[in-house]
Amino acid sequence: MAADILDTLERVIRERRGGDPETSYVAKLTARGRAKIAQKLGEEAVETAIAAVRDDPREVTGEAADLIFHLLVLLADMGLTLDDVRAELARREGVSGIAEKAARPA
């Protein structure tokens, strides 16, 4: 079975984090620190939302790819993985979103 593209991308991001910032965007972003990574993630989220409001499926697809990429960079920077996110989603499965949110600590 072929590897899932998100798993492949996650692996590549982890491999490139310590690379040369002159030749790797991931290394460059990582070197700039978590605040910059988070800023880029936020920018991509806003761009995705704007594309959605414009009702532009092609633009949403591209922006969503950028958003997921930057989320994976942030997860890697924090020592988290897609498996951590999968486990959290599995934990929430079958639980109403309203109930799940109400159960979170204030």
PDB file of C-alpha atoms in Angstrom:
ATOM      1  CA  MET A   1       0.000   0.000   0.000  1.00  0.00           C
ATOM      2  CA  ALA A   2       1.327   3.447  -0.899  1.00  0.00           C
ATOM      3  CA  ALA A   3       2.236   5.780   1.920  1.00  0.00           C
ATOM      4  CA  ASP A   4      -0.298   8.442   2.777  1.00  0.00           C
ATOM      5  CA  ILE A   5       0.823  11.824   1.421  1.00  0.00           C
ATOM      6  CA  LEU A   6       0.386  13.474   4.827  1.00  0.00           C
ATOM      7  CA  ASP A   7       2.580  10.840   6.473  1.00  0.00           C
ATOM      8  CA  THR A   8       5.156  11.348   3.719  1.00  0.00           C
ATOM      9  CA  LEU A   9       5.033  15.121   4.113  1.00  0.00           C
ATOM     10  CA  GLU A  10       5.357  14.812   7.883  1.00  0.00           C
ATOM     11  CA  ARG A  11       8.485  12.672   7.458  1.00  0.00           C
ATOM     12  CA  VAL A  12      10.040  15.090   4.944  1.00  0.00           C
ATOM     13  CA  ILE A  13       9.368  18.059   7.238  1.00  0.00           C
ATOM     14  CA  ARG A  14      11.051  16.268  10.151  1.00  0.00           C
ATOM     15  CA  GLU A  15      14.048  15.425   7.971  1.00  0.00           C
ATOM     16  CA  ARG A  16      14.441  19.007   6.748  1.00  0.00           C
ATOM     17  CA  ARG A  17      14.027  20.841  10.055  1.00  0.00           C
ATOM     18  CA  GLY A  18      17.753  20.753  10.783  1.00  0.00           C
ATOM     19  CA  GLY A  19      18.817  21.387   7.194  1.00  0.00           C
ATOM     20  CA  ASP A  20      20.350  24.418   5.560  1.00  0.00           C
ATOM     21  CA  PRO A  21      18.040  27.454   5.822  1.00  0.00           C
ATOM     22  CA  GLU A  22      19.504  28.683   2.531  1.00  0.00           C
ATOM     23  CA  THR A  23      18.129  25.671   0.645  1.00  0.00           C
ATOM     24  CA  SER A  24      15.176  24.479   2.742  1.00  0.00           C
ATOM     25  CA  TYR A  25      12.050  26.508   3.526  1.00  0.00           C
ATOM     26  CA  VAL A  26      11.291  24.159   6.436  1.00  0.00           C
ATOM     27  CA  ALA A  27      14.759  24.726   7.920  1.00  0.00           C
ATOM     28  CA  LYS A  28      14.460  28.479   7.379  1.00  0.00           C
ATOM     29  CA  LEU A  29      11.044  28.651   9.036  1.00  0.00           C
ATOM     30  CA  THR A  30      12.177  26.417  11.897  1.00  0.00           C
ATOM     31  CA  ALA A  31      15.247  28.598  12.469  1.00  0.00           C
ATOM     32  CA  ARG A  32      13.005  31.645  12.759  1.00  0.00           C
ATOM     33  CA  GLY A  33      11.236  30.079  15.732  1.00  0.00           C
ATOM     34  CA  ARG A  34       7.851  28.877  16.844  1.00  0.00           C
ATOM     35  CA  ALA A  35       6.273  32.332  16.875  1.00  0.00           C
ATOM     36  CA  LYS A  36       7.054  32.745  13.165  1.00  0.00           C
ATOM     37  CA  ILE A  37       5.759  29.243  12.415  1.00  0.00           C
ATOM     38  CA  ALA A  38       2.536  30.057  14.282  1.00  0.00           C
ATOM     39  CA  GLN A  39       2.243  33.369  12.435  1.00  0.00           C
ATOM     40  CA  LYS A  40       2.549  31.608   9.079  1.00  0.00           C
ATOM     41  CA  LEU A  41      -0.066  29.053  10.168  1.00  0.00           C
ATOM     42  CA  GLY A  42      -2.436  31.872  11.084  1.00  0.00           C
ATOM     43  CA  GLU A  43      -1.848  33.630   7.774  1.00  0.00           C
ATOM     44  CA  GLU A  44      -2.650  30.447   5.874  1.00  0.00           C
ATOM     45  CA  ALA A  45      -5.813  29.902   7.937  1.00  0.00           C
ATOM     46  CA  VAL A  46      -7.014  33.412   7.101  1.00  0.00           C
ATOM     47  CA  GLU A  47      -6.173  32.951   3.408  1.00  0.00           C
ATOM     48  CA  THR A  48      -8.127  29.688   3.405  1.00  0.00           C
ATOM     49  CA  ALA A  49     -11.130  31.376   5.002  1.00  0.00           C
ATOM     50  CA  ILE A  50     -11.013  34.256   2.517  1.00  0.00           C
ATOM     51  CA  ALA A  51     -10.894  31.819  -0.397  1.00  0.00           C
ATOM     52  CA  ALA A  52     -13.924  30.029   1.056  1.00  0.00           C
ATOM     53  CA  VAL A  53     -15.870  33.279   1.339  1.00  0.00           C
ATOM     54  CA  ARG A  54     -14.983  33.958  -2.294  1.00  0.00           C
ATOM     55  CA  ASP A  55     -16.480  30.537  -3.074  1.00  0.00           C
ATOM     56  CA  ASP A  56     -13.354  29.537  -4.982  1.00  0.00           C
ATOM     57  CA  PRO A  57     -12.833  25.772  -4.633  1.00  0.00           C
ATOM     58  CA  ARG A  58      -9.522  25.781  -6.500  1.00  0.00           C
ATOM     59  CA  GLU A  59      -8.110  28.544  -4.294  1.00  0.00           C
ATOM     60  CA  VAL A  60      -9.434  26.839  -1.152  1.00  0.00           C
ATOM     61  CA  THR A  61      -7.668  23.638  -2.187  1.00  0.00           C
ATOM     62  CA  GLY A  62      -4.340  25.425  -2.608  1.00  0.00           C
ATOM     63  CA  GLU A  63      -4.686  27.414   0.597  1.00  0.00           C
ATOM     64  CA  ALA A  64      -5.776  24.303   2.516  1.00  0.00           C
ATOM     65  CA  ALA A  65      -2.613  22.544   1.332  1.00  0.00           C
ATOM     66  CA  ASP A  66      -0.537  25.498   2.586  1.00  0.00           C
ATOM     67  CA  LEU A  67      -2.446  25.438   5.879  1.00  0.00           C
ATOM     68  CA  ILE A  68      -1.866  21.724   6.434  1.00  0.00           C
ATOM     69  CA  PHE A  69       1.810  22.074   5.510  1.00  0.00           C
ATOM     70  CA  HIS A  70       2.343  24.844   8.059  1.00  0.00           C
ATOM     71  CA  LEU A  71       0.371  22.910  10.691  1.00  0.00           C
ATOM     72  CA  LEU A  72       2.713  19.953  10.178  1.00  0.00           C
ATOM     73  CA  VAL A  73       5.728  22.262  10.584  1.00  0.00           C
ATOM     74  CA  LEU A  74       4.259  23.539  13.869  1.00  0.00           C
ATOM     75  CA  LEU A  75       3.488  20.031  15.109  1.00  0.00           C
ATOM     76  CA  ALA A  76       7.053  18.949  14.329  1.00  0.00           C
ATOM     77  CA  ASP A  77       8.433  21.990  16.152  1.00  0.00           C
ATOM     78  CA  MET A  78       6.406  21.022  19.217  1.00  0.00           C
ATOM     79  CA  GLY A  79       7.443  17.357  19.075  1.00  0.00           C
ATOM     80  CA  LEU A  80       3.929  16.294  18.089  1.00  0.00           C
ATOM     81  CA  THR A  81       2.859  14.047  15.227  1.00  0.00           C
ATOM     82  CA  LEU A  82      -0.141  13.312  13.082  1.00  0.00           C
ATOM     83  CA  ASP A  83      -0.584  10.225  15.235  1.00  0.00           C
ATOM     84  CA  ASP A  84      -1.083  12.517  18.237  1.00  0.00           C
ATOM     85  CA  VAL A  85      -3.791  14.366  16.311  1.00  0.00           C
ATOM     86  CA  ARG A  86      -5.321  11.096  15.110  1.00  0.00           C
ATOM     87  CA  ALA A  87      -5.468   9.850  18.714  1.00  0.00           C
ATOM     88  CA  GLU A  88      -7.235  13.022  19.822  1.00  0.00           C
ATOM     89  CA  LEU A  89      -9.732  12.748  16.970  1.00  0.00           C
ATOM     90  CA  ALA A  90     -10.332   9.097  17.856  1.00  0.00           C
ATOM     91  CA  ARG A  91     -10.900  10.083  21.495  1.00  0.00           C
ATOM     92  CA  ARG A  92     -13.540  12.561  20.364  1.00  0.00           C
ATOM     93  CA  GLU A  93     -15.276  10.175  17.964  1.00  0.00           C
ATOM     94  CA  GLY A  94     -18.922   9.737  18.799  1.00  0.00           C
ATOM     95  CA  VAL A  95     -18.933  12.715  21.150  1.00  0.00           C
ATOM     96  CA  SER A  96     -21.065  15.704  20.259  1.00  0.00           C
ATOM     97  CA  GLY A  97     -18.930  18.714  19.379  1.00  0.00           C
ATOM     98  CA  ILE A  98     -21.019  20.785  21.764  1.00  0.00           C
ATOM     99  CA  ALA A  99     -20.522  18.284  24.596  1.00  0.00           C
ATOM    100  CA  GLU A 100     -16.804  17.932  23.861  1.00  0.00           C
ATOM    101  CA  LYS A 101     -16.275  21.688  23.966  1.00  0.00           C
ATOM    102  CA  ALA A 102     -18.320  22.038  27.179  1.00  0.00           C
ATOM    103  CA  ALA A 103     -16.117  19.397  28.850  1.00  0.00           C
ATOM    104  CA  ARG A 104     -12.893  21.337  28.181  1.00  0.00           C
ATOM    105  CA  PRO A 105     -11.272  23.134  31.114  1.00  0.00           C
ATOM    106  CA  ALA A 106     -12.035  26.860  31.216  1.00  0.00           C
TER     107      ALA A 106
END
